[in-house]
Tab-separated table of C-alpha atoms in Angstrom:
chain	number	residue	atom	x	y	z
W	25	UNK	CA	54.625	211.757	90.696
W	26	UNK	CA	56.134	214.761	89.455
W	27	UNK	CA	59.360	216.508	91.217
W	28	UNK	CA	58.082	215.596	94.556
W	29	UNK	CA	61.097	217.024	96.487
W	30	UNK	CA	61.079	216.263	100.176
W	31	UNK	CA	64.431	217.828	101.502
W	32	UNK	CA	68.674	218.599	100.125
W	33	UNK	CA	71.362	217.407	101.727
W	34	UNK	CA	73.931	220.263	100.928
W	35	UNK	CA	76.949	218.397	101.720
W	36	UNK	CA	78.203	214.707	101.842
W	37	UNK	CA	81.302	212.777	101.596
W	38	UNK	CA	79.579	209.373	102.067
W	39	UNK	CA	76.591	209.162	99.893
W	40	UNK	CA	78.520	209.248	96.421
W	41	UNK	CA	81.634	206.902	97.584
W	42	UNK	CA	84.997	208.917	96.667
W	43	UNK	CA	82.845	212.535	95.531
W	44	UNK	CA	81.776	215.529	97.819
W	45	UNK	CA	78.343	215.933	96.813
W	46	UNK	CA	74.545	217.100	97.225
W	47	UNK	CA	71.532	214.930	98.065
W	48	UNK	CA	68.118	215.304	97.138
W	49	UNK	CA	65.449	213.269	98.872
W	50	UNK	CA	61.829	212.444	96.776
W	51	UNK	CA	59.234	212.010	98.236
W	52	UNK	CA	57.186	208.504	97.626
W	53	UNK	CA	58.375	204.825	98.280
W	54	UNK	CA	56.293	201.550	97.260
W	55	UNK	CA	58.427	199.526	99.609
W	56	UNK	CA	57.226	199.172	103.411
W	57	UNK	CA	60.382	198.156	105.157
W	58	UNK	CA	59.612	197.616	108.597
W	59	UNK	CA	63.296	198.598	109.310
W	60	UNK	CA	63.199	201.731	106.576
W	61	UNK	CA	64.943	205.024	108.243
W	62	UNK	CA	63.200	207.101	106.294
W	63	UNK	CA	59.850	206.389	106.861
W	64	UNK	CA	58.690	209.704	106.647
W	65	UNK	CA	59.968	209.491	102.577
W	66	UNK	CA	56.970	206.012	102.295
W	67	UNK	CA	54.164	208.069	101.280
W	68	UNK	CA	53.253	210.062	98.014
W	69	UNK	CA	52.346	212.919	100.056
W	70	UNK	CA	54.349	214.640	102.270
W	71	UNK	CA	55.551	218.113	103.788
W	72	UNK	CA	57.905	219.344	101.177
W	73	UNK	CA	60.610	221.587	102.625
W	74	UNK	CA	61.566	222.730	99.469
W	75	UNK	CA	60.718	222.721	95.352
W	76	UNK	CA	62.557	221.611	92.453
W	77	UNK	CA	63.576	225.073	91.144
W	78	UNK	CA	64.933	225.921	94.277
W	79	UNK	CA	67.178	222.853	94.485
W	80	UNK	CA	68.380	224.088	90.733
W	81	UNK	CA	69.281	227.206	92.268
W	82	UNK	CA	71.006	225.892	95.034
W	83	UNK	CA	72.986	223.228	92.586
W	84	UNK	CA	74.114	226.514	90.512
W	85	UNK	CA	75.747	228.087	93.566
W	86	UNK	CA	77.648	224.798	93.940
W	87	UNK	CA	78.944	224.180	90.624
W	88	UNK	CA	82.730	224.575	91.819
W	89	UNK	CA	81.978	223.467	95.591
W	90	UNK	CA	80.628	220.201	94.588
W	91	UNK	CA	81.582	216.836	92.210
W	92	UNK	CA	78.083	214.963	92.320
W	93	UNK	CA	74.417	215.280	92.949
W	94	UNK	CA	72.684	212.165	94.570
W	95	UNK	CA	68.868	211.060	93.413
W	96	UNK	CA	67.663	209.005	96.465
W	97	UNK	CA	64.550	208.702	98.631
W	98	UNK	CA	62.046	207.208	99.246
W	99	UNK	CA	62.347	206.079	95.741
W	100	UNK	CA	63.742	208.164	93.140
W	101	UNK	CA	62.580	206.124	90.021
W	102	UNK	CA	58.951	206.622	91.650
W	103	UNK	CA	59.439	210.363	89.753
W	104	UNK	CA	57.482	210.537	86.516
W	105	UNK	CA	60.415	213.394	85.060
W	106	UNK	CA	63.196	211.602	86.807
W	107	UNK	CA	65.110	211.663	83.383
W	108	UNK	CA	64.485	215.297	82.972
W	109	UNK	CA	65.442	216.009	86.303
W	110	UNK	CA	68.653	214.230	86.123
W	111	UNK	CA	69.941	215.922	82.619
W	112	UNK	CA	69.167	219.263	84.331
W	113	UNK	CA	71.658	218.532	86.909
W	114	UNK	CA	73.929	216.913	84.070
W	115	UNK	CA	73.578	220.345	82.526
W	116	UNK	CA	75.078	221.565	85.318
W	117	UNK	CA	78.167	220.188	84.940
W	118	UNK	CA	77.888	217.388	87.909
W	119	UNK	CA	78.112	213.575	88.262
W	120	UNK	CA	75.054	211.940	89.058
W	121	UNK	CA	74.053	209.032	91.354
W	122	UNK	CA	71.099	207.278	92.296
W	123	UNK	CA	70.209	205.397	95.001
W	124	UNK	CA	67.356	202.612	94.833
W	125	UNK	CA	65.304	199.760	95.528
W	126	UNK	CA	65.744	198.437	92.377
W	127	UNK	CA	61.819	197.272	92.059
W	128	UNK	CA	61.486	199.890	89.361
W	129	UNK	CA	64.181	197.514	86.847
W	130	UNK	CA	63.025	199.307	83.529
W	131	UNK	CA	62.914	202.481	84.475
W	132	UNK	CA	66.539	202.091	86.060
W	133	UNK	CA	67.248	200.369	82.770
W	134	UNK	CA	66.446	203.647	80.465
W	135	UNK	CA	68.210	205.816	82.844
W	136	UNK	CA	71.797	204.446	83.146
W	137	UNK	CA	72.888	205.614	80.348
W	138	UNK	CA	72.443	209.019	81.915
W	139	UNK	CA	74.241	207.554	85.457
W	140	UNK	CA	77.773	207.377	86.910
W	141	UNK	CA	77.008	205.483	90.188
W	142	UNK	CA	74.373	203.297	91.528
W	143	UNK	CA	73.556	202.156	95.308
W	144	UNK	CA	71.566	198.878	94.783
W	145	UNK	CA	69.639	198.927	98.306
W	146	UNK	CA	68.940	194.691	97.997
W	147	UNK	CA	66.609	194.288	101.016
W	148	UNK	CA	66.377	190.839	101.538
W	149	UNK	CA	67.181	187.170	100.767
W	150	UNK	CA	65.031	186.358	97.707
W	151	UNK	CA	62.495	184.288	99.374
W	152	UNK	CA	61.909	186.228	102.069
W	153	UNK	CA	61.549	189.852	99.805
W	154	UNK	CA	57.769	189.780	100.408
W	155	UNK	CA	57.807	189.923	103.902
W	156	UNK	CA	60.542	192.145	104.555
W	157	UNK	CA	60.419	194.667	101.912
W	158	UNK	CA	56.583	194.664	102.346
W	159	UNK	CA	55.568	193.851	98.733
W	160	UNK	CA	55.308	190.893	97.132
W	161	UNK	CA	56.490	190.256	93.770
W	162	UNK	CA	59.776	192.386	93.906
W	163	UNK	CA	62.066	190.525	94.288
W	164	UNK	CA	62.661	189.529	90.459
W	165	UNK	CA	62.022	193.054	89.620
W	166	UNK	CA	65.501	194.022	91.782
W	167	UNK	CA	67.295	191.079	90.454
W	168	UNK	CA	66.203	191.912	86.737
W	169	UNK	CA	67.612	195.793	87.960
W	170	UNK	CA	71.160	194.009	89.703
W	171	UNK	CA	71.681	191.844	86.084
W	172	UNK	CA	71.116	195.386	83.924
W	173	UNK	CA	73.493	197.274	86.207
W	174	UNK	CA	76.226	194.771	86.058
W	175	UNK	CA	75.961	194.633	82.204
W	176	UNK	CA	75.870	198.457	81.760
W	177	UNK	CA	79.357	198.875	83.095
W	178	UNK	CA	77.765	201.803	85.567
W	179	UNK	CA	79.541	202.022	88.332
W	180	UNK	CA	78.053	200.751	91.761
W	181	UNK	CA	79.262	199.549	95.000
W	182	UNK	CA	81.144	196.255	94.364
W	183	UNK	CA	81.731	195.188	97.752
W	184	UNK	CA	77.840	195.274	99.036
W	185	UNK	CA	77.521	192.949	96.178
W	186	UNK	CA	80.038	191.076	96.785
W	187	UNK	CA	78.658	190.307	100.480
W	188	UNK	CA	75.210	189.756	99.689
W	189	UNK	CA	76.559	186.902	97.371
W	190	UNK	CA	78.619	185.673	100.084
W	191	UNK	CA	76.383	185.731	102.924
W	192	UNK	CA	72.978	185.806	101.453
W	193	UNK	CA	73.296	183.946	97.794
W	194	UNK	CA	70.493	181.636	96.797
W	195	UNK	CA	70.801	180.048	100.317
W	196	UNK	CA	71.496	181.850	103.150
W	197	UNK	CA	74.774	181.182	105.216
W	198	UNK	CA	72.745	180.055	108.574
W	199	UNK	CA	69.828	178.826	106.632
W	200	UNK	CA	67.938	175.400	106.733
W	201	UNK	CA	67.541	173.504	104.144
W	202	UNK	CA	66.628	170.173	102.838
W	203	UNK	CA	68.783	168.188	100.222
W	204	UNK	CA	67.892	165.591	97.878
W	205	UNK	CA	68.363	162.775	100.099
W	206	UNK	CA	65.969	164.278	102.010
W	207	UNK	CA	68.314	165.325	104.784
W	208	UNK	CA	68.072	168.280	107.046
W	209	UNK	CA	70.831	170.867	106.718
W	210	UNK	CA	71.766	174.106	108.027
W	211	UNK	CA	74.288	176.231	105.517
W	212	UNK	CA	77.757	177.295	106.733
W	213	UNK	CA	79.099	179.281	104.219
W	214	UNK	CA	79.133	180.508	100.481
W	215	UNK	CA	80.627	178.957	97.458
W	216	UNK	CA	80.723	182.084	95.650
W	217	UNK	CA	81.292	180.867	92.578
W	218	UNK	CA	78.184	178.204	92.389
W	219	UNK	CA	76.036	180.235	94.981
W	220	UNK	CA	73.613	176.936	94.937
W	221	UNK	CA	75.884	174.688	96.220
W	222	UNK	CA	77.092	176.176	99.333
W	223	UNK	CA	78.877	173.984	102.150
W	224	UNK	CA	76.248	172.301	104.298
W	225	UNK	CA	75.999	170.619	107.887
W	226	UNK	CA	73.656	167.543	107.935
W	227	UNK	CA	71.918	167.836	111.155
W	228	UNK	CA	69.127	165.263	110.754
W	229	UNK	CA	68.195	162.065	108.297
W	230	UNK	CA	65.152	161.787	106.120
W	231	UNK	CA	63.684	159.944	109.654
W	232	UNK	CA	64.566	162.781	111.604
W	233	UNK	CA	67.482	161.436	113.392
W	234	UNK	CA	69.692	163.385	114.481
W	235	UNK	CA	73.516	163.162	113.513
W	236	UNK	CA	75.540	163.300	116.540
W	237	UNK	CA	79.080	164.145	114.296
W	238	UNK	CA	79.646	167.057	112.798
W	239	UNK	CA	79.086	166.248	108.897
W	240	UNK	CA	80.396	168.995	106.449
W	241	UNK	CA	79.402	168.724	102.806
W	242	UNK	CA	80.936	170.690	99.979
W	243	UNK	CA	78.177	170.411	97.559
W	244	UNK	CA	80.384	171.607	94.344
W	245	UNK	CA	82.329	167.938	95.255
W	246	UNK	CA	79.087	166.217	95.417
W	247	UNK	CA	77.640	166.551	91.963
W	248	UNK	CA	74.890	163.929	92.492
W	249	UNK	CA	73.404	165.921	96.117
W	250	UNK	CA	71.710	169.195	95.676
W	251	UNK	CA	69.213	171.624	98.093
W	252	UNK	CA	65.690	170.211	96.837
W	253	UNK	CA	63.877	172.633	99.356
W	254	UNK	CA	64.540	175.821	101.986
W	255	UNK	CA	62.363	175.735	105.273
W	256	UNK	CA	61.932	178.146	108.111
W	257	UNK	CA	62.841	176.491	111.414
């Protein structure tokens, strides 16, 4: 895909966190979210509402108006010039952002050099990235794109990171799972700093009986019991 433009945002204050900037929407997605919001952005083909040399003339009669310019989508990295693109708008005299899926981890890879802030859109637990993403086999692409963008020192948004490795981790909180022992467990919460050993409830034996107390585990103080399997319930 080539400069696929689908539509500018002239103005936001929320898209680039702490910038006043411009957004520019491409057209193309290989994701099929069924929650997406844009859903309009999912195919290659689209109505176009404007051109890339327009949105260059519009970004030079915003030069002093505006800090950034913000590459989102559908998927930006789907853009065959998306480097060219984005040292145009350097050219300019702007900060750039991107926003992505992440499925795309070396093209995101070559670009952040060029980059000064990234939204990571992580759609999904790991295991379940197939289904709701609509793909399968994404889900180490985006974690292979979350592991360059913490090493590049680009700036992204810390806190959404922060909560999916609270609340979603390896396990996630709310999750069944079964431990080595073969019991049945539901998770309660994170151990962020060993996201595989979260704090468990034992609801059921290898038998299937059920526990009538409440048993809380704290699997970082149980080095010999681990999660040996997830299950849907």
């Amino acid at each position: 895909m080539t400069r696929t433009v689908a539509g500018v945002v002239p103005f936001t204050s929320i898209d680039y966190p702490g910038y006043l900037a411009a957004v520019i929407f491409f057209q193309g997605c290989p994701l099929r979210c069924p929650f997406c919001h844009n859903p309009n952005l999912q195919p290659t083909q689209g109505e176009s509402l404007t051109t890339w040399a327009e949105t260059i003339t519009f970004l030079k009669e915003r030069t002093k108006r505006l800090d950034g310019v913000v590459f989102s989508g559908g998927e930006p990295l789907m853009q065959n010039e998306l480097k060219e693109m984005i040292q145009e708008v350097k050219a300019l005299g702007f900060k750039v952002a991107i926003h992505t899926s992440g499925v795309y981890d070396e093209k995101l890879a070559e670009i952040l050099p060029l980059i000064d802030w990234v939204g990571l859109d992580i759609k999904a637990p790991w295991d379940k990235y197939d289904v709701l993403a609509g793909r399968k086999n994404v889900a180490e692409k985006v974690k292979n794109s979350l592991k360059a963008l913490i090493q590049s020192g680009v700036k992204f948004d810390y806190q959404i990171v922060k909560l999916f490795n609270e609340s979603v981790a390896a396990y996630p909180t709310g999750s069944t799972v079964i431990t080595s022992n073969k019991d049945v467990a539901v998770v309660l919460r994170q151990n962020t700093k060993c996201p595989t050993r979260p704090v468990i409830r034992l609801i059921s034996d290898v038998h299937g009986k059920v526990y009538n107390d409440w048993i809380e585990v704290d699997l970082t103080k149980e080095p010999t019991l681990f999660i040996q399997d997830s299950r849907d319930i």
